[in-house]
């Protein structure tokens, strides 16, 4: 499901609009995974060019390994309509550790929140996609859901 709302006449600091999407549930990925897009993506068209965009996601992940250490990194990819920008907004590369979770031997199941404040300086449509990466030589990472994963984008007027 998804929904959208907007303020009537926003002042500085007000939420101008909110875009919300969620996954349909079910298994996401199996095995050791490279840095890649997930099923969570949403598009927002800022009303003001100097707005801040807050991207906020929650996803339920499972990590398991038998030796060494494994970890999971998160970031948002930003793609502005017209090809102006297509990058991980933490400013890092495909090995981004904008959000990093790590375990030694064993397993971890968690609902992981990840948030980022962006300043895209545009009124063109922007698509934010949650990305994640498995890291470490011994990791097996499975994304699973007993509830929907979610992604929310908020435009804040400056």
Short mmCIF file of C-alpha atoms in Angstrom, two decimals:
data_model
loop_
_atom_site.label_atom_id
_atom_site.label_comp_id
_atom_site.label_asym_id
_atom_site.label_seq_id
_atom_site.Cartn_x
_atom_site.Cartn_y
_atom_site.Cartn_z
CA UNK A 1 0.00 0.00 0.00
CA UNK A 2 0.96 3.64 -0.20
CA UNK A 3 -0.34 7.04 0.78
CA UNK A 4 0.52 10.69 0.36
CA UNK A 5 -0.39 13.83 2.26
CA UNK A 6 0.52 17.52 1.99
CA UNK A 7 0.32 20.67 4.12
CA UNK A 8 -1.92 23.51 2.88
CA UNK A 9 0.43 26.51 3.24
CA UNK A 10 3.67 25.34 4.87
CA UNK A 11 6.00 27.58 6.86
CA UNK A 12 9.72 26.97 7.51
CA UNK A 13 10.12 23.72 9.44
CA UNK A 14 6.74 22.31 8.35
CA UNK A 15 6.26 18.98 6.65
CA UNK A 16 5.24 19.89 3.09
CA UNK A 17 4.37 16.37 1.97
CA UNK A 18 4.79 12.74 2.97
CA UNK A 19 5.09 9.75 0.64
CA UNK A 20 4.75 6.28 2.17
CA UNK A 21 5.16 2.85 0.56
CA UNK A 22 5.45 -0.63 1.96
CA UNK A 23 6.39 -4.04 0.63
CA UNK A 24 3.93 -6.85 0.17
CA UNK A 25 5.84 -9.20 2.50
CA UNK A 26 7.62 -12.45 1.78
CA UNK A 27 11.26 -13.38 1.27
CA UNK A 28 13.54 -10.75 -0.27
CA UNK A 29 16.96 -12.29 -0.92
CA UNK A 30 18.88 -15.43 -0.07
CA UNK A 31 22.60 -15.95 0.28
CA UNK A 32 25.55 -13.62 0.29
CA UNK A 33 24.42 -10.53 -1.55
CA UNK A 34 26.25 -7.67 -3.27
CA UNK A 35 25.31 -4.03 -2.71
CA UNK A 36 21.98 -3.82 -4.49
CA UNK A 37 18.56 -2.28 -4.62
CA UNK A 38 15.84 -3.75 -2.51
CA UNK A 39 12.14 -3.83 -3.22
CA UNK A 40 11.71 -0.52 -1.36
CA UNK A 41 11.60 2.59 -3.59
CA UNK A 42 9.50 5.76 -3.56
CA UNK A 43 9.36 8.95 -5.61
CA UNK A 44 8.78 12.46 -4.31
CA UNK A 45 8.59 15.74 -6.23
CA UNK A 46 9.68 18.59 -3.92
CA UNK A 47 7.53 21.72 -4.00
CA UNK A 48 10.48 23.88 -2.90
CA UNK A 49 14.00 23.66 -4.35
CA UNK A 50 15.74 24.19 -1.00
CA UNK A 51 13.68 21.62 0.93
CA UNK A 52 15.20 18.92 3.07
CA UNK A 53 14.06 15.38 2.29
CA UNK A 54 13.99 12.89 5.16
CA UNK A 55 14.13 9.30 3.93
CA UNK A 56 13.19 6.74 6.56
CA UNK A 57 12.98 2.97 6.11
CA UNK A 58 12.34 -0.06 8.30
CA UNK A 59 13.19 -3.54 7.10
CA UNK A 60 13.29 -6.89 8.80
CA UNK A 61 16.55 -8.74 8.15
CA UNK A 62 18.15 -12.02 9.16
CA UNK A 63 21.92 -12.59 9.15
CA UNK A 64 23.61 -15.92 9.81
CA UNK A 65 27.19 -17.12 9.60
CA UNK A 66 29.24 -20.08 10.78
CA UNK A 67 32.72 -18.56 10.99
CA UNK A 68 34.40 -15.18 10.95
CA UNK A 69 32.26 -12.08 10.90
CA UNK A 70 29.40 -10.91 8.72
CA UNK A 71 27.80 -7.53 8.42
CA UNK A 72 25.08 -5.61 6.67
CA UNK A 73 25.34 -2.04 5.33
CA UNK A 74 22.46 0.22 4.26
CA UNK A 75 22.22 3.34 2.15
CA UNK A 76 19.70 5.17 -0.03
CA UNK A 77 20.30 5.68 -3.74
CA UNK A 78 19.00 9.00 -5.06
CA UNK A 79 17.96 9.32 -8.71
CA UNK A 80 16.76 12.73 -9.88
CA UNK A 81 14.53 12.78 -12.99
CA UNK A 82 16.52 13.82 -16.06
CA UNK A 83 19.65 12.02 -14.90
CA UNK A 84 21.03 14.89 -12.83
CA UNK A 85 22.11 12.64 -9.96
CA UNK A 86 22.21 8.89 -9.38
CA UNK A 87 24.24 8.16 -6.27
CA UNK A 88 24.28 6.79 -2.78
CA UNK A 89 23.32 9.83 -0.75
CA UNK A 90 25.73 9.09 2.08
CA UNK A 91 28.35 10.19 -0.45
CA UNK A 92 30.06 6.82 -0.27
CA UNK A 93 30.66 4.16 -2.91
CA UNK A 94 28.95 0.81 -3.42
CA UNK A 95 30.66 -0.35 -0.22
CA UNK A 96 28.84 2.29 1.81
CA UNK A 97 28.61 1.76 5.54
CA UNK A 98 26.14 4.58 6.06
CA UNK A 99 24.39 2.15 8.39
CA UNK A 100 26.39 -0.88 9.49
CA UNK A 101 25.36 -3.92 11.55
CA UNK A 102 27.86 -6.62 12.39
CA UNK A 103 27.94 -9.99 14.17
CA UNK A 104 30.55 -12.65 14.86
CA UNK A 105 29.60 -16.33 14.84
CA UNK A 106 25.87 -16.85 15.08
CA UNK A 107 22.73 -15.19 13.84
CA UNK A 108 20.84 -11.95 14.17
CA UNK A 109 17.24 -11.11 13.40
CA UNK A 110 16.24 -7.47 13.65
CA UNK A 111 13.90 -4.83 12.33
CA UNK A 112 16.49 -2.32 11.19
CA UNK A 113 15.61 1.38 10.90
CA UNK A 114 17.63 3.53 8.56
CA UNK A 115 17.15 7.27 8.10
CA UNK A 116 18.93 9.97 6.15
CA UNK A 117 18.38 13.70 5.66
CA UNK A 118 19.06 14.82 2.10
CA UNK A 119 19.28 18.26 0.46
CA UNK A 120 18.77 17.56 -3.24
CA UNK A 121 18.18 21.21 -4.31
CA UNK A 122 15.67 20.41 -7.04
CA UNK A 123 11.96 20.46 -7.83
CA UNK A 124 12.32 17.52 -10.21
CA UNK A 125 10.99 14.11 -9.22
CA UNK A 126 13.42 12.15 -7.03
CA UNK A 127 13.35 8.40 -6.53
CA UNK A 128 14.96 7.07 -3.36
CA UNK A 129 15.74 3.35 -3.26
CA UNK A 130 16.90 1.56 -0.11
CA UNK A 131 20.05 -0.46 -0.83
CA UNK A 132 21.85 -3.01 1.30
CA UNK A 133 25.01 -5.03 1.13
CA UNK A 134 26.30 -8.15 2.79
CA UNK A 135 29.94 -7.91 3.81
CA UNK A 136 32.47 -10.44 5.05
CA UNK A 137 33.66 -13.76 3.64
CA UNK A 138 31.46 -16.04 5.71
CA UNK A 139 28.07 -14.41 5.63
CA UNK A 140 24.71 -15.67 4.60
CA UNK A 141 22.05 -12.99 4.64
CA UNK A 142 18.37 -13.52 4.21
CA UNK A 143 15.79 -10.76 4.10
CA UNK A 144 12.48 -11.97 5.49
CA UNK A 145 9.29 -10.40 6.64
CA UNK A 146 6.63 -11.30 9.15
CA UNK A 147 5.40 -7.77 8.51
CA UNK A 148 5.75 -5.33 5.64
CA UNK A 149 8.92 -3.32 5.18
CA UNK A 150 8.29 0.41 4.78
CA UNK A 151 9.82 3.52 3.24
CA UNK A 152 8.68 7.06 4.05
CA UNK A 153 9.82 10.29 2.37
CA UNK A 154 9.08 13.67 3.97
CA UNK A 155 9.68 17.07 2.45
CA UNK A 156 10.51 19.69 5.08
CA UNK A 157 10.35 23.37 4.12
CA UNK A 158 13.50 25.34 4.94
#
